Amino acid sequence: MTMVAEQRAIPAQTPATRPWRRDDVQGLRAIAVTTVVAYHAGMPFVPGGFVGVDLFFVLSGFLITQLLLHEIAATGTVSLRQFWARRARRIIPVSALVLVTTMLAVRVFMSPLDRKPIGTDVLWAALFSGNWRFAQQQTDYLASDRDPSPVLHYWSLGVEEQFYLVWPLLLVVLAILWRRGGRGRQAYAMTFGGAFVAVIAASLAYGIHTTGTNQPYAFFGTPARAWQLATGALVAVAVPAILRLSGRARASLGAAGVTLFALSVWLLDESGTGGIGYPSWLAIAPTLAGVLLVVSGTGPYSRLNRLLSIRPLTYVGDLSFSIYLWHWPVLVIGMAALDSRSLPVRLGLVAFALALSGASHRLVEEPARRARLLVRRPALSIAIGAALVAAVIPVVAYASQSETIDHVLVAPEHQSGDQRVPVSRHITPSLEAAATDAGPYKELGCHVGFKQVALPDWDACTFGDRQSDKKVVVLGDSIGGAIAPAVVAAGKEHGWAVTVWAKSRCPMADVTKHDPQLSGAYTACDSFRDAALRAVEERHPDVVVLAMSRLSTGELAVGNDVAKGREAVELATHGLERTVERLRAAGIGVVLSDSPNRAPFFPTSCLARTRDAARCTFALDRQPSVMAAAAQAMPGELTFVKANATACPGSSCLPVVGDVVVYRDKLHFTKTFALTLMDRFAAGIEHAAPALGRGR
């Protein structure tokens, strides 16, 4: 969302002739950052406030390309060293300051378990590559359950700096072609305008395609966002033509831009609008709004220009880069430290972020950008920028350190009521180890990812007594992988061969899941499920254990519509009944494992922060469970294992049972806790197929 602040005059010999003071652009920057901050602070009436970043992209592409075209017209080329030195002075000092401050604040105010993953985020952000890390995390089902990183907003900084690593190189090549073409206006328009249009077309097409196949990479990825910066650049090329527009025409375009941007903020949704994910072609709206607003202000002042150029707006526009960098970590860390998301708290944190922004702009951002020594010596600017980036590393190394946490206060089970006095107990696994305390099924290829359709290898995914003629299969989404250690342990105890197949976010109910990342139907799940059931029918095990999360059937594709809520539960229940009937028709016993209750926070982070299990309990989710509903609808046809009963014995759920940590994230059991459910699953499996209990 960054851009250089210098608004230099364009010399007469450039085709982009006649400079104009662009205070209106500073006003637009103020509007962009205000919508982003309001959106992140949870203000009403701005569900699409995230499109402020799209507006920033357009403004950035316009201003920076205009400066580069100015330089090409004056010198015939672009000084790459000077350009990257300006970027280093403009971006790195305050960016590094915010990252270092954020990491130290994380160490002081957030859970010790957050330090290492956030430290990794900070390192990626420092290298202007955070967008790729966050894209990968959003694609990974388990990683996507993380709370938002306090440096998540650095994704847009990564997009811009990656773009501007390549963009001046393209302009150098285009400048050579332009000089060879005679430096005329027509050659200028054909060379630069034609190239920019090609970039826009290719990037937009890629973004639309990727939104439908891997939405996080379309949202965060530079190739899918480059067209928005290039669109602003195209406006810079078109300045001579824009200046020929009448004042009335520009006023009309400005009014259209204001309307289109307002509608974007009002109607668009970051997770998708009308079943279409973002950005896709939806991003055209705020991008076009930005183009219209810039075009409207290119020329003599209009009413809109004067409105955008009032001092309060231009002042916020001057601070917009610092505001953008400070507001998000202040909100994330502040709400975690205060354990409150109330409106007064959010408004207070925004005010604090504004104060920090003003200070950093005056004391760091402006002095670094205008330092005469650095302006005269671009190599020194780049070297100091690199040193500042490197300085983030030791801070992260220090702030990421955390001691092993394996003791928390737990009330003994044999006490009851007011007599339950918490005592410090050694817990297993330690809180640091809990996040990775899972079965080996992903590493072995038995728990496949989002895109994979091919079935895992049956033999490689069979555990226990592989030679046994008593066979059990665990089939499900990631919950199947989470409860599988209990079934595998039962298999080893009772002499069963246990095969584990799981696919992330894929319900075993005979329904089609609507996935926001795909902006449509999760057909890879349908293909996997059907192939898995056919393979199970051919292998004919004694029992199939079906397990799935309630989240897997939260949204279902029904033709062109999306079913949610109670409708989705009913459809998923009937779909699960069809799956059970199919297995029963093949003579296979069926066990349904109840869905774990999803925590509203990370229980392990809560335990690390409070060291008190009683303070980390949470209410039992009373929403209907598809597994329980199907079991109730088909009495006698299947066995229902209440895997959740131990963790949630009453109206609340426990983060620690006995001395065992229950959850490794917000939803999945630790392997250690799953093993405590071995007898429960063994009894359920034997009930579904009594023959498995004989001959022990």
mmCIF file of C-alpha atoms in Angstrom, residues 369-567:
data_model
loop_
_atom_site.group_PDB
_atom_site.id
_atom_site.type_symbol
_atom_site.label_atom_id
_atom_site.label_comp_id
_atom_site.label_asym_id
_atom_site.label_seq_id
_atom_site.Cartn_x
_atom_site.Cartn_y
_atom_site.Cartn_z
ATOM 1 C CA ARG A 369 13.537 9.796 3.502
ATOM 2 C CA ARG A 370 14.997 13.292 3.363
ATOM 3 C CA ALA A 371 18.460 12.685 4.859
ATOM 4 C CA ARG A 372 20.830 14.570 2.564
ATOM 5 C CA LEU A 373 23.706 12.156 3.021
ATOM 6 C CA LEU A 374 21.517 9.210 2.042
ATOM 7 C CA VAL A 375 19.958 11.079 -0.879
ATOM 8 C CA ARG A 376 23.437 11.839 -2.244
ATOM 9 C CA ARG A 377 24.727 8.293 -1.678
ATOM 10 C CA PRO A 378 22.211 5.692 -2.927
ATOM 11 C CA ALA A 379 24.559 2.794 -2.182
ATOM 12 C CA LEU A 380 24.626 3.853 1.461
ATOM 13 C CA SER A 381 20.813 3.999 1.498
ATOM 14 C CA ILE A 382 20.616 0.432 0.240
ATOM 15 C CA ALA A 383 23.295 -0.751 2.681
ATOM 16 C CA ILE A 384 21.576 0.830 5.676
ATOM 17 C CA GLY A 385 18.258 -0.619 4.523
ATOM 18 C CA ALA A 386 19.807 -4.088 4.371
ATOM 19 C CA ALA A 387 21.322 -3.579 7.833
ATOM 20 C CA LEU A 388 17.947 -2.589 9.270
ATOM 21 C CA VAL A 389 16.361 -5.697 7.804
ATOM 22 C CA ALA A 390 19.162 -7.817 9.257
ATOM 23 C CA ALA A 391 18.683 -6.142 12.639
ATOM 24 C CA VAL A 392 15.243 -7.706 12.885
ATOM 25 C CA ILE A 393 16.772 -11.191 13.065
ATOM 26 C CA PRO A 394 18.427 -11.019 16.524
ATOM 27 C CA VAL A 395 15.333 -9.336 17.966
ATOM 28 C CA VAL A 396 13.186 -12.204 16.690
ATOM 29 C CA ALA A 397 15.678 -14.740 18.033
ATOM 30 C CA TYR A 398 15.505 -13.177 21.501
ATOM 31 C CA ALA A 399 11.764 -12.520 21.600
ATOM 32 C CA SER A 400 10.865 -16.004 20.290
ATOM 33 C CA GLN A 401 12.489 -17.810 23.210
ATOM 34 C CA SER A 402 10.174 -19.607 25.588
ATOM 35 C CA GLU A 403 10.650 -21.989 28.483
ATOM 36 C CA THR A 404 9.017 -25.405 28.532
ATOM 37 C CA ILE A 405 5.573 -25.198 30.104
ATOM 38 C CA ASP A 406 4.543 -28.560 31.545
ATOM 39 C CA HIS A 407 2.880 -27.586 34.822
ATOM 40 C CA VAL A 408 -0.528 -25.915 35.205
ATOM 41 C CA LEU A 409 -3.156 -25.667 37.907
ATOM 42 C CA VAL A 410 -5.743 -28.445 37.571
ATOM 43 C CA ALA A 411 -8.597 -29.289 39.957
ATOM 44 C CA PRO A 412 -8.419 -32.977 41.008
ATOM 45 C CA GLU A 413 -11.178 -35.157 39.559
ATOM 46 C CA HIS A 414 -12.111 -36.781 42.869
ATOM 47 C CA GLN A 415 -13.081 -33.440 44.393
ATOM 48 C CA SER A 416 -16.367 -31.763 43.611
ATOM 49 C CA GLY A 417 -18.106 -28.406 43.980
ATOM 50 C CA ASP A 418 -16.464 -25.777 46.127
ATOM 51 C CA GLN A 419 -14.045 -28.376 47.515
ATOM 52 C CA ARG A 420 -12.159 -28.566 44.212
ATOM 53 C CA VAL A 421 -8.866 -26.866 45.026
ATOM 54 C CA PRO A 422 -6.565 -26.583 42.002
ATOM 55 C CA VAL A 423 -3.111 -28.060 42.369
ATOM 56 C CA SER A 424 -0.085 -27.743 40.137
ATOM 57 C CA ARG A 425 0.213 -30.833 37.976
ATOM 58 C CA HIS A 426 2.670 -32.053 35.424
ATOM 59 C CA ILE A 427 0.878 -32.217 32.094
ATOM 60 C CA THR A 428 1.624 -34.159 28.957
ATOM 61 C CA PRO A 429 2.437 -33.245 26.303
ATOM 62 C CA SER A 430 4.049 -29.951 27.235
ATOM 63 C CA LEU A 431 2.211 -26.962 25.840
ATOM 64 C CA GLU A 432 4.997 -26.328 23.303
ATOM 65 C CA ALA A 433 4.805 -29.926 22.079
ATOM 66 C CA ALA A 434 0.999 -30.063 21.957
ATOM 67 C CA ALA A 435 0.731 -28.301 18.596
ATOM 68 C CA THR A 436 2.648 -31.111 16.874
ATOM 69 C CA ASP A 437 1.345 -33.978 19.010
ATOM 70 C CA ALA A 438 -0.428 -35.819 16.190
ATOM 71 C CA GLY A 439 -0.323 -39.188 14.503
ATOM 72 C CA PRO A 440 2.124 -39.775 11.616
ATOM 73 C CA TYR A 441 -0.596 -39.911 8.983
ATOM 74 C CA LYS A 442 0.260 -36.740 7.075
ATOM 75 C CA GLU A 443 3.921 -37.638 6.848
ATOM 76 C CA LEU A 444 3.048 -41.109 5.579
ATOM 77 C CA GLY A 445 0.633 -39.766 2.974
ATOM 78 C CA CYS A 446 -2.446 -41.242 4.664
ATOM 79 C CA HIS A 447 -3.944 -37.827 5.458
ATOM 80 C CA VAL A 448 -3.991 -36.054 2.121
ATOM 81 C CA GLY A 449 -4.293 -32.358 1.415
ATOM 82 C CA PHE A 450 -6.859 -30.112 -0.123
ATOM 83 C CA LYS A 451 -6.178 -30.773 -3.798
ATOM 84 C CA GLN A 452 -5.210 -34.443 -3.829
ATOM 85 C CA VAL A 453 -7.789 -36.817 -5.278
ATOM 86 C CA ALA A 454 -5.704 -39.997 -5.590
ATOM 87 C CA LEU A 455 -6.187 -42.467 -2.762
ATOM 88 C CA PRO A 456 -3.335 -43.159 -0.352
ATOM 89 C CA ASP A 457 -1.579 -46.503 -0.527
ATOM 90 C CA TRP A 458 -3.622 -49.047 1.418
ATOM 91 C CA ASP A 459 -0.694 -51.086 2.768
ATOM 92 C CA ALA A 460 1.389 -48.031 3.723
ATOM 93 C CA CYS A 461 -1.568 -46.721 5.719
ATOM 94 C CA THR A 462 -2.375 -49.975 7.531
ATOM 95 C CA PHE A 463 -1.223 -50.255 11.153
ATOM 96 C CA GLY A 464 -1.512 -52.714 14.038
ATOM 97 C CA ASP A 465 -1.502 -56.407 13.058
ATOM 98 C CA ARG A 466 -1.257 -56.044 9.265
ATOM 99 C CA GLN A 467 -1.622 -59.801 8.738
ATOM 100 C CA SER A 468 -4.827 -60.040 10.709
ATOM 101 C CA ASP A 469 -8.054 -61.038 8.994
ATOM 102 C CA LYS A 470 -9.878 -58.671 11.349
ATOM 103 C CA LYS A 471 -9.882 -55.334 9.543
ATOM 104 C CA VAL A 472 -10.941 -51.836 10.582
ATOM 105 C CA VAL A 473 -10.832 -48.663 8.479
ATOM 106 C CA VAL A 474 -10.809 -45.082 9.771
ATOM 107 C CA LEU A 475 -12.234 -42.730 7.157
ATOM 108 C CA GLY A 476 -12.810 -39.010 7.533
ATOM 109 C CA ASP A 477 -11.548 -35.462 7.346
ATOM 110 C CA SER A 478 -8.830 -34.126 9.651
ATOM 111 C CA ILE A 479 -10.886 -35.326 12.623
ATOM 112 C CA GLY A 480 -10.400 -38.848 11.288
ATOM 113 C CA GLY A 481 -6.661 -38.285 11.521
ATOM 114 C CA ALA A 482 -7.049 -36.884 15.042
ATOM 115 C CA ILE A 483 -8.967 -39.856 16.495
ATOM 116 C CA ALA A 484 -7.064 -42.481 14.484
ATOM 117 C CA PRO A 485 -4.370 -43.023 17.165
ATOM 118 C CA ALA A 486 -7.070 -44.360 19.496
ATOM 119 C CA VAL A 487 -8.300 -46.874 16.887
ATOM 120 C CA VAL A 488 -4.760 -47.882 15.896
ATOM 121 C CA ALA A 489 -3.879 -48.444 19.569
ATOM 122 C CA ALA A 490 -7.015 -50.583 19.947
ATOM 123 C CA GLY A 491 -5.965 -52.536 16.873
ATOM 124 C CA LYS A 492 -2.566 -53.271 18.360
ATOM 125 C CA GLU A 493 -4.197 -54.303 21.628
ATOM 126 C CA HIS A 494 -6.782 -56.607 20.014
ATOM 127 C CA GLY A 495 -4.969 -57.862 16.937
ATOM 128 C CA TRP A 496 -6.738 -55.855 14.228
ATOM 129 C CA ALA A 497 -5.382 -54.407 11.010
ATOM 130 C CA VAL A 498 -6.334 -50.703 11.038
ATOM 131 C CA THR A 499 -6.200 -48.628 7.856
ATOM 132 C CA VAL A 500 -6.324 -44.820 8.129
ATOM 133 C CA TRP A 501 -7.443 -42.591 5.261
ATOM 134 C CA ALA A 502 -8.234 -38.910 5.753
ATOM 135 C CA LYS A 503 -8.630 -35.853 3.558
ATOM 136 C CA SER A 504 -8.616 -32.287 4.892
ATOM 137 C CA ARG A 505 -12.004 -30.539 5.029
ATOM 138 C CA CYS A 506 -13.665 -33.474 3.258
ATOM 139 C CA PRO A 507 -16.917 -34.735 4.829
ATOM 140 C CA MET A 508 -17.736 -38.408 4.477
ATOM 141 C CA ALA A 509 -21.422 -37.555 4.193
ATOM 142 C CA ASP A 510 -22.790 -37.890 0.658
ATOM 143 C CA VAL A 511 -22.990 -34.128 0.066
ATOM 144 C CA THR A 512 -20.974 -31.565 -1.869
ATOM 145 C CA LYS A 513 -19.146 -29.090 0.299
ATOM 146 C CA HIS A 514 -19.018 -25.440 -0.718
ATOM 147 C CA ASP A 515 -15.545 -24.148 0.010
ATOM 148 C CA PRO A 516 -14.844 -20.393 0.201
ATOM 149 C CA GLN A 517 -11.275 -20.930 -0.998
ATOM 150 C CA LEU A 518 -12.613 -22.401 -4.212
ATOM 151 C CA SER A 519 -15.517 -19.982 -4.459
ATOM 152 C CA GLY A 520 -17.562 -23.043 -5.265
ATOM 153 C CA ALA A 521 -17.991 -26.779 -4.903
ATOM 154 C CA TYR A 522 -15.236 -28.902 -3.370
ATOM 155 C CA THR A 523 -15.445 -31.520 -6.098
ATOM 156 C CA ALA A 524 -12.064 -33.025 -5.225
ATOM 157 C CA CYS A 525 -13.678 -34.159 -1.971
ATOM 158 C CA ASP A 526 -16.557 -35.818 -3.832
ATOM 159 C CA SER A 527 -14.107 -37.698 -6.045
ATOM 160 C CA PHE A 528 -11.969 -38.771 -3.097
ATOM 161 C CA ARG A 529 -14.940 -39.903 -1.014
ATOM 162 C CA ASP A 530 -16.475 -41.955 -3.805
ATOM 163 C CA ALA A 531 -13.148 -43.596 -4.651
ATOM 164 C CA ALA A 532 -12.464 -44.331 -0.973
ATOM 165 C CA LEU A 533 -15.869 -45.925 -0.437
ATOM 166 C CA ARG A 534 -15.452 -48.077 -3.550
ATOM 167 C CA ALA A 535 -12.032 -49.211 -2.316
ATOM 168 C CA VAL A 536 -13.498 -50.022 1.107
ATOM 169 C CA GLU A 537 -16.304 -52.033 -0.481
ATOM 170 C CA GLU A 538 -13.742 -54.043 -2.451
ATOM 171 C CA ARG A 539 -11.512 -54.661 0.600
ATOM 172 C CA HIS A 540 -14.554 -55.419 2.762
ATOM 173 C CA PRO A 541 -13.261 -54.658 6.270
ATOM 174 C CA ASP A 542 -15.272 -55.658 9.308
ATOM 175 C CA VAL A 543 -15.849 -52.066 10.473
ATOM 176 C CA VAL A 544 -15.480 -48.544 9.125
ATOM 177 C CA VAL A 545 -15.072 -45.718 11.627
ATOM 178 C CA LEU A 546 -16.380 -42.449 10.157
ATOM 179 C CA ALA A 547 -15.225 -39.167 11.669
ATOM 180 C CA MET A 548 -15.661 -35.575 10.572
ATOM 181 C CA SER A 549 -15.768 -32.042 11.881
ATOM 182 C CA ARG A 550 -18.967 -30.024 12.072
ATOM 183 C CA LEU A 551 -17.079 -27.385 10.098
ATOM 184 C CA SER A 552 -16.780 -29.710 7.098
ATOM 185 C CA THR A 553 -20.497 -29.449 6.452
ATOM 186 C CA GLY A 554 -21.014 -25.823 7.480
ATOM 187 C CA GLU A 555 -21.626 -24.768 3.880
ATOM 188 C CA LEU A 556 -22.981 -27.132 1.226
ATOM 189 C CA ALA A 557 -23.309 -26.603 -2.507
ATOM 190 C CA VAL A 558 -26.856 -27.201 -3.710
ATOM 191 C CA GLY A 559 -26.963 -26.461 -7.402
ATOM 192 C CA ASN A 560 -26.034 -22.788 -7.722
ATOM 193 C CA ASP A 561 -27.029 -22.071 -4.123
ATOM 194 C CA VAL A 562 -25.195 -22.458 -0.826
ATOM 195 C CA ALA A 563 -26.940 -24.110 2.122
ATOM 196 C CA LYS A 564 -25.926 -22.991 5.607
ATOM 197 C CA GLY A 565 -27.067 -23.361 9.199
ATOM 198 C CA ARG A 566 -29.850 -25.773 10.014
ATOM 199 C CA GLU A 567 -30.512 -26.500 6.336
#
